[in-house]
Short mmCIF file of C-alpha atoms and ligand atoms in Angstrom, two decimals:
data_model
loop_
_atom_site.label_atom_id
_atom_site.label_comp_id
_atom_site.label_asym_id
_atom_site.label_seq_id
_atom_site.Cartn_x
_atom_site.Cartn_y
_atom_site.Cartn_z
CA UNK A 1 128.62 102.28 52.17
CA UNK A 2 126.74 100.52 49.37
CA UNK A 3 126.14 97.11 48.59
CA UNK A 4 125.91 97.10 44.83
CA UNK A 5 125.25 99.79 42.07
CA UNK A 6 121.30 99.79 42.89
CA UNK A 7 119.92 102.20 44.72
CA UNK A 8 119.18 101.69 48.12
CA UNK A 9 115.95 100.85 50.02
CA UNK A 10 117.87 101.27 53.22
CA UNK A 11 120.47 102.14 55.51
CA UNK A 12 121.79 99.67 58.52
CA UNK A 13 122.58 101.02 62.17
CA UNK A 14 125.93 99.93 60.66
CA UNK A 15 126.62 102.88 57.83
CA UNK A 16 125.75 100.03 55.24
CA UNK A 17 122.80 101.35 52.20
CA UNK A 18 120.86 97.71 51.06
CA UNK A 19 118.90 97.92 47.65
CA UNK A 20 116.06 95.87 47.79
CA UNK A 21 117.73 92.28 46.63
CA UNK A 22 119.78 92.39 48.90
CA UNK A 23 117.93 94.11 52.04
CA UNK A 24 115.17 90.96 51.43
CA UNK A 25 118.39 88.76 51.79
CA UNK A 26 119.94 90.31 55.06
CA UNK A 27 116.67 90.09 56.41
CA UNK A 28 115.49 86.37 55.82
CA UNK A 29 118.98 85.46 56.46
CA UNK A 30 118.82 87.65 59.97
CA UNK A 31 115.64 85.86 61.08
CA UNK A 32 116.54 82.30 60.02
CA UNK A 33 119.82 82.97 61.69
CA UNK A 34 117.92 84.02 65.29
CA UNK A 35 115.74 80.90 64.50
CA UNK A 36 119.16 79.05 64.36
CA UNK A 37 120.99 80.95 67.48
CA UNK A 38 118.05 80.18 69.86
CA UNK A 39 116.63 76.95 69.30
CA UNK A 40 113.50 78.96 68.31
CA UNK A 41 111.94 75.92 65.58
CA UNK A 42 112.90 72.20 66.14
CA UNK A 43 113.17 69.42 63.24
CA UNK A 44 109.26 68.54 63.73
CA UNK A 45 106.49 71.46 64.88
CA UNK A 46 103.67 72.08 64.63
CA UNK A 47 103.18 76.13 65.13
CA UNK A 48 101.07 78.74 65.84
CA UNK A 49 100.77 81.94 64.25
CA UNK A 50 99.89 84.45 66.42
CA UNK A 51 97.82 86.86 63.79
CA UNK A 52 97.22 90.30 64.29
CA UNK A 53 96.80 91.27 60.42
CA UNK A 54 99.30 94.35 60.95
CA UNK A 55 102.52 94.34 59.61
CA UNK A 56 104.65 92.13 62.10
CA UNK A 57 102.66 89.23 61.94
CA UNK A 58 101.98 88.96 57.84
CA UNK A 59 105.57 88.98 57.49
CA UNK A 60 106.63 86.30 60.20
CA UNK A 61 103.64 84.31 58.39
CA UNK A 62 105.13 84.54 55.26
CA UNK A 63 108.43 84.34 57.01
CA UNK A 64 107.48 80.92 57.81
CA UNK A 65 105.30 79.72 54.72
CA UNK A 66 108.65 80.14 53.23
CA UNK A 67 110.12 77.64 55.73
CA UNK A 68 107.14 75.54 56.01
CA UNK A 69 106.89 74.96 52.44
CA UNK A 70 111.26 73.98 52.65
CA UNK A 71 110.43 71.73 55.42
CA UNK A 72 107.08 69.58 55.07
CA UNK A 73 107.52 68.37 58.81
CA UNK A 74 106.86 72.35 60.23
CA UNK A 75 103.42 72.63 59.78
CA UNK A 76 101.38 75.76 60.17
CA UNK A 77 98.22 77.13 61.26
CA UNK A 78 97.65 80.84 61.80
CA UNK A 79 95.07 82.22 65.79
CA UNK A 80 93.94 86.08 65.62
CA UNK A 81 91.85 87.44 68.49
CA UNK A 82 88.97 89.49 67.77
CA UNK A 83 89.29 92.03 70.53
CA UNK A 84 86.25 93.58 69.80
CA UNK A 85 88.08 97.34 68.86
CA UNK A 86 85.63 98.72 66.63
CA UNK A 87 87.21 100.40 63.57
CA UNK A 88 89.96 99.01 64.58
CA UNK A 89 90.71 95.09 64.54
CA UNK A 90 87.87 94.29 62.03
CA UNK A 91 90.32 95.95 59.43
CA UNK A 92 93.32 94.19 60.57
CA UNK A 93 91.63 90.86 60.62
CA UNK A 94 90.56 91.25 57.02
CA UNK A 95 94.14 91.32 55.96
CA UNK A 96 94.87 87.97 58.04
CA UNK A 97 91.69 86.93 56.91
CA UNK A 98 92.66 87.59 52.74
CA UNK A 99 96.37 86.55 53.19
CA UNK A 100 96.14 82.98 55.26
CA UNK A 101 93.64 82.48 52.27
CA UNK A 102 95.66 83.52 49.94
CA UNK A 103 98.05 80.90 51.50
CA UNK A 104 96.22 78.71 52.14
CA UNK A 105 97.21 78.53 55.80
CA UNK A 106 94.23 77.82 57.98
CA UNK A 107 93.10 80.72 60.22
CA UNK A 108 91.01 80.48 63.52
CA UNK A 109 89.70 83.35 65.23
CA UNK A 110 88.30 83.55 68.73
CA UNK A 111 86.96 86.84 70.27
CA UNK A 112 86.20 88.40 73.21
CA UNK A 113 83.08 88.54 72.88
CA UNK A 114 82.10 84.87 72.64
CA UNK A 115 84.85 83.82 75.11
CA UNK A 116 84.48 86.18 77.71
CA UNK A 117 80.45 87.85 77.28
CA UNK A 118 81.37 91.21 75.22
CA UNK A 119 83.86 93.26 73.23
CA UNK A 120 86.71 95.16 74.62
CA UNK A 121 84.95 98.25 73.90
CA UNK A 122 82.48 97.54 76.13
CA UNK A 123 84.55 95.96 78.89
CA UNK A 124 85.85 99.60 78.54
CA UNK A 125 82.49 101.06 79.82
CA UNK A 126 82.05 98.99 82.21
CA UNK A 127 85.49 99.36 83.99
CA UNK A 128 87.36 101.74 84.90
CA UNK A 129 90.88 100.28 83.53
CA UNK A 130 93.42 100.61 81.21
CA UNK A 131 92.69 98.98 78.46
CA UNK A 132 95.79 97.92 77.47
CA UNK A 133 96.17 96.24 80.50
CA UNK A 134 92.34 94.26 80.48
CA UNK A 135 93.34 93.71 76.94
CA UNK A 136 96.88 92.27 77.07
CA UNK A 137 95.56 89.25 80.18
CA UNK A 138 92.49 88.70 77.90
CA UNK A 139 94.44 87.81 74.27
CA UNK A 140 97.34 85.95 76.53
CA UNK A 141 94.98 83.94 78.22
CA UNK A 142 93.51 83.28 74.94
CA UNK A 143 96.25 82.97 72.62
CA UNK A 144 97.66 80.10 75.20
CA UNK A 145 94.58 78.19 76.22
CA UNK A 146 93.65 78.06 72.25
CA UNK A 147 97.02 77.58 70.99
CA UNK A 148 98.00 74.19 73.98
CA UNK A 149 93.93 73.38 72.58
CA UNK A 150 94.55 73.00 69.27
CA UNK A 151 97.51 71.21 70.06
CA UNK A 152 100.77 73.91 68.87
CA UNK A 153 104.36 72.99 69.75
CA UNK A 154 105.05 76.45 69.87
CA UNK A 155 103.21 79.86 68.91
CA UNK A 156 105.41 82.18 66.70
CA UNK A 157 104.58 85.86 67.70
CA UNK A 158 105.51 88.95 65.32
CA UNK A 159 107.05 90.80 68.22
CA UNK A 160 109.89 93.10 66.93
CA UNK A 161 113.43 94.56 68.12
CA UNK A 162 111.51 97.87 69.11
CA UNK A 163 108.62 95.56 71.22
CA UNK A 164 111.09 94.30 72.90
CA UNK A 165 113.64 97.25 73.48
CA UNK A 166 109.97 98.88 74.77
CA UNK A 167 108.77 95.95 77.15
CA UNK A 168 112.28 95.85 78.39
CA UNK A 169 112.62 99.47 79.62
CA UNK A 170 108.61 100.05 80.53
CA UNK A 171 109.84 96.37 82.90
CA UNK A 172 113.13 98.49 84.40
CA UNK A 173 110.82 101.82 84.96
CA UNK A 174 107.74 99.93 86.86
CA UNK A 175 110.10 97.67 88.85
CA UNK A 176 109.39 95.25 87.04
CA UNK A 177 112.02 92.39 87.17
CA UNK A 178 109.99 89.87 86.76
CA UNK A 179 108.22 89.98 83.99
CA UNK A 180 111.22 90.93 81.90
CA UNK A 181 112.39 87.37 82.95
CA UNK A 182 109.62 86.18 80.74
CA UNK A 183 110.63 88.14 77.73
CA UNK A 184 113.50 86.92 75.73
CA UNK A 185 113.30 85.09 71.64
CA UNK A 186 111.64 82.07 73.65
CA UNK A 187 109.62 83.50 75.94
CA UNK A 188 107.24 83.01 78.78
CA UNK A 189 106.85 80.73 81.22
CA UNK A 190 108.77 76.98 80.99
CA UNK A 191 108.12 75.33 84.77
CA UNK A 192 104.12 74.81 83.46
CA UNK A 193 102.93 72.35 81.52
CA UNK A 194 99.74 73.98 80.00
CA UNK A 195 101.59 76.94 78.97
CA UNK A 196 103.04 76.61 75.29
CA UNK A 197 106.48 78.13 74.52
CA UNK A 198 106.21 81.13 72.74
CA UNK A 199 109.38 82.13 69.88
CA UNK A 200 109.89 85.45 68.37
CA UNK A 201 111.57 85.08 65.39
CA UNK A 202 111.53 89.02 64.39
CA UNK A 203 113.40 89.14 67.95
CA UNK A 204 116.57 91.36 65.85
CA UNK A 205 114.44 93.12 62.90
CA UNK A 206 114.06 97.15 63.91
CA UNK A 207 110.16 97.65 63.27
CA UNK A 208 111.79 99.71 59.82
CA UNK A 209 113.58 97.22 58.76
CA UNK A 210 109.83 95.17 58.98
CA UNK A 211 108.22 97.50 57.57
CA UNK A 212 110.39 98.10 54.53
CA UNK A 213 110.37 94.53 53.99
CA UNK A 214 106.63 94.45 54.26
CA UNK A 215 106.42 97.24 51.88
CA UNK A 216 108.69 95.62 49.11
CA UNK A 217 106.94 92.11 49.83
CA UNK A 218 103.61 93.92 48.78
CA UNK A 219 102.35 93.02 52.62
CA UNK A 220 102.03 96.34 53.69
CA UNK A 221 97.95 97.45 54.45
CA UNK A 222 96.75 100.52 54.87
CA UNK A 223 97.80 102.46 58.38
CA UNK A 224 96.05 101.22 60.93
CA UNK A 225 96.07 102.49 64.52
CA UNK A 226 94.01 100.84 67.91
CA UNK A 227 91.99 103.97 69.36
CA UNK A 228 93.13 102.98 72.54
CA UNK A 229 97.07 103.19 71.82
CA UNK A 230 97.62 106.52 72.47
CA UNK A 231 97.09 106.53 76.26
CA UNK A 232 98.65 103.42 76.74
CA UNK A 233 102.23 103.57 78.82
CA UNK A 234 103.93 101.53 75.93
CA UNK A 235 102.86 104.37 73.23
CA UNK A 236 105.48 107.12 75.81
CA UNK A 237 108.08 104.57 76.33
CA UNK A 238 107.89 104.54 72.55
CA UNK A 239 108.37 108.09 71.56
CA UNK A 240 110.79 108.41 74.29
CA UNK A 241 112.98 105.90 72.49
CA UNK A 242 112.55 106.87 69.48
CA UNK A 243 113.71 110.46 69.98
CA UNK A 244 116.09 109.26 71.89
CA UNK A 245 117.27 106.47 69.28
CA UNK A 246 117.08 109.47 66.50
CA UNK A 247 119.65 111.27 68.76
CA UNK A 248 121.86 108.52 69.52
CA UNK A 249 121.71 105.72 66.51
CA UNK A 250 122.01 102.07 68.57
CA UNK A 251 120.24 102.57 71.27
CA UNK A 252 117.48 100.38 71.27
CA UNK A 253 120.27 97.43 69.04
CA UNK A 254 121.97 98.12 72.70
CA UNK A 255 118.98 97.66 75.12
CA UNK A 256 118.73 93.60 73.58
CA UNK A 257 122.19 93.46 73.24
CA UNK A 258 122.73 94.27 77.44
CA UNK A 259 119.36 92.84 78.18
CA UNK A 260 120.08 88.98 75.98
CA UNK A 261 123.07 89.10 78.56
CA UNK A 262 120.78 88.85 81.53
CA UNK A 263 118.39 86.91 80.41
CA UNK A 264 120.05 83.56 81.17
CA UNK A 265 120.16 84.87 85.02
CA UNK A 266 117.33 86.46 85.01
CA UNK A 267 115.73 83.01 83.37
CA UNK A 268 117.17 80.84 85.94
CA UNK A 269 115.96 83.68 88.94
CA UNK A 270 112.54 83.24 88.22
CA UNK A 271 112.60 80.12 87.69
CA UNK A 272 109.88 78.00 89.92
CA UNK A 273 107.02 80.96 88.94
CA UNK A 274 103.77 80.73 87.66
CA UNK A 275 103.52 76.46 88.37
CA UNK A 276 100.27 76.74 89.45
CA UNK A 277 97.14 76.53 87.65
CA UNK A 278 94.40 78.84 88.72
CA UNK A 279 91.35 77.10 90.35
CA UNK A 280 88.62 78.63 88.62
CA UNK A 281 89.39 77.63 85.28
CA UNK A 282 92.70 75.20 85.10
CA UNK A 283 94.85 77.32 83.71
CA UNK A 284 98.87 78.72 84.48
CA UNK A 285 98.46 81.16 87.01
CA UNK A 286 100.42 82.50 89.72
CA UNK A 287 97.96 82.52 92.43
CA UNK A 288 95.04 80.74 93.48
CA UNK A 289 93.50 82.69 90.50
CA UNK A 290 94.69 83.83 87.37
CA UNK A 291 94.10 86.84 85.74
CA UNK A 292 91.97 86.27 83.26
CA UNK A 293 89.34 85.28 86.01
CA UNK A 294 89.78 88.30 88.30
CA UNK A 295 89.06 90.61 85.33
CA UNK A 296 86.18 88.32 84.35
CA UNK A 297 84.27 88.11 87.16
CA UNK A 298 84.98 92.09 87.88
CA UNK A 299 82.70 92.29 84.66
CA UNK A 300 80.26 89.96 85.47
CA UNK A 301 80.02 91.98 89.42
CA UNK A 302 79.79 95.17 86.88
CA UNK A 303 77.14 93.68 84.31
CA UNK A 304 74.34 92.64 87.61
CA UNK A 305 75.40 96.48 88.80
CA UNK A 306 74.26 97.69 85.57
CA UNK A 307 70.57 95.68 85.42
CA UNK B 1 109.80 123.53 45.55
CA UNK B 2 106.11 122.27 45.78
CA UNK B 3 105.35 119.19 46.71
CA UNK B 4 102.08 116.85 47.85
CA UNK B 5 102.56 114.59 50.56
CA UNK B 6 100.84 111.87 51.87
CA UNK B 7 100.97 110.66 55.28
CA UNK B 8 99.30 107.75 56.44
CA UNK B 9 99.43 108.12 60.05
CA UNK B 10 97.08 111.20 59.56
CA UNK B 11 95.70 109.59 56.51
CA UNK B 12 96.01 113.33 54.55
CA UNK B 13 97.55 114.66 52.11
CA UNK B 14 99.45 117.69 52.90
CA UNK B 15 101.62 120.93 50.95
CA UNK B 16 104.64 121.18 51.91
CA UNK B 17 107.08 124.29 50.62
CA UNK B 18 110.49 123.20 50.54
CA UNK B 19 113.87 124.93 48.76
CA UNK B 20 115.79 123.62 45.43
CA UNK B 21 118.22 121.02 47.02
CA UNK B 22 115.93 119.57 49.74
CA UNK B 23 116.22 116.34 50.81
CA UNK B 24 114.08 114.00 52.27
CA UNK B 25 115.62 114.23 55.68
CA UNK B 26 114.69 118.28 55.34
CA UNK B 27 110.66 117.26 54.17
CA UNK B 28 110.65 115.44 57.47
CA UNK B 29 112.36 118.10 60.11
CA UNK B 30 109.69 120.60 58.63
CA UNK B 31 106.89 118.04 59.08
CA UNK B 32 108.05 117.42 62.99
CA UNK B 33 108.58 113.97 62.01
CA UNK B 34 111.24 111.81 63.20
CA UNK B 35 113.19 110.19 60.52
CA UNK B 36 113.37 107.23 62.55
CA UNK B 37 109.63 106.57 63.23
CA UNK B 38 108.29 106.75 59.04
CA UNK B 39 109.57 104.82 55.55
CA UNK B 40 109.41 107.56 52.86
CA UNK B 41 108.31 106.23 49.63
CA UNK B 42 108.52 108.32 45.97
CA UNK B 43 106.41 106.82 43.18
CA UNK B 44 105.98 103.60 44.98
CA UNK B 45 109.48 103.01 46.18
CA UNK B 46 111.22 103.09 49.10
CA UNK B 47 113.87 105.91 49.23
CA UNK B 48 116.85 106.80 51.60
CA UNK B 49 116.89 110.61 54.02
CA UNK B 50 119.78 112.13 51.32
CA UNK B 51 117.97 111.22 48.41
CA UNK B 52 117.07 115.28 46.67
CA UNK B 53 113.45 115.41 46.32
CA UNK B 54 112.00 116.88 42.87
CA UNK B 55 108.81 119.28 41.35
CA UNK B 56 105.91 117.11 41.38
CA UNK B 57 106.89 114.01 42.93
CA UNK B 58 105.03 111.45 44.49
CA UNK B 59 105.98 111.33 48.18
CA UNK B 60 104.37 108.92 51.00
CA UNK B 61 105.32 108.49 54.65
CA UNK B 62 104.29 105.07 55.88
CA UNK B 63 104.44 105.09 59.63
CA UNK B 64 106.49 102.01 60.81
CA UNK B 65 105.10 102.02 63.91
CA UNK B 66 102.93 99.41 65.02
CA UNK B 67 99.03 99.86 65.72
CA UNK B 68 98.56 97.73 68.64
S1 LIG C 1 97.01 99.38 72.09
FE1 LIG C 1 95.78 98.27 74.07
S2 LIG C 1 93.98 97.90 73.80
FE2 LIG C 1 94.71 98.15 71.42
S3 LIG C 1 95.08 96.46 70.85
FE3 LIG C 1 96.71 96.83 71.74
S4 LIG C 1 96.80 95.64 74.09
FE4 LIG C 1 94.74 96.21 73.18
ZN1 LIG C 2 122.72 95.71 46.51
ZN1 LIG C 3 91.61 81.67 85.96
#
């Protein structure tokens, strides 16, 4: 079934084929509906937008810029993390900088090298850890701390439906229900005052939809992939889900929809978690020390051993 | 027909031979690519999998997966 006589650019799971203009309308109204349905953005906000320079975060910033132009009480500031991944992040950050300049959005960049003493590439030489584990811990730490220091009322991230479906299945496979309680369109730990609420406006958009939207709006840069991603557990789950989706269309939507039904119960059950603060840095923590400080200490020890 | 196809994830152009009346779907199958993971553009327009291909079409396969 076609939307009109114009050439279609995408086929939806439900069978409908949309032309460029109708797809843009469909995509934007889906995102704005997600924002309303889950109450992601209030009347007055200073939103941080986590920018990686990839298609998801650029699409997010593009849409939030539209929103902010219509609502002057919604202020936007972009924040980016330079992990220090040679040949990868330097390229995506260049795209992020270009976009922010063109759209007059202020951008703050923080690097692992400045904040933790060395780039991720070197951390991986110093410690025998899974790249995405340490990378993710430091990124979440910095994003939260800097978002709070910059005065953001919320932090918007470009996570899409595919990312979320992967996270749900990963937590399931690792028997990590507590981590799933932190997912959802409004993510994170509410019980902690130092925690900046994270929101995911692209929550109900598939990766394919985001790519088509980015393509037709000229937001798509050359393909760029982190050299560490192939080794990750997430990539395994992603490939498995995509193969399954190909055989059984609608699987990823089903994962999200069933998850949304149990999410309120999960949030209730783990309400009091991570209400504490790290004894060494003061940031939110589940135990005496936050994960970032634990890894920073391990790095320090590895450095001492090396000299 | 013979087609020149650019696949961004591998960052290279490949020549692919297909029967007449072949579609994008046939092309992806031949290249071993899961259609869920890509979008395809022809002469800079996004097109759907059921589209028929012609000799000399300028085809780009664009990966949809996030880079990390
Ligand atoms: S793929 Fe892993 S190592 Fe690469 S940026 Fe993402 S979390 Fe970091
Ligand atoms: Zn139309
Ligand atoms: Zn700490």
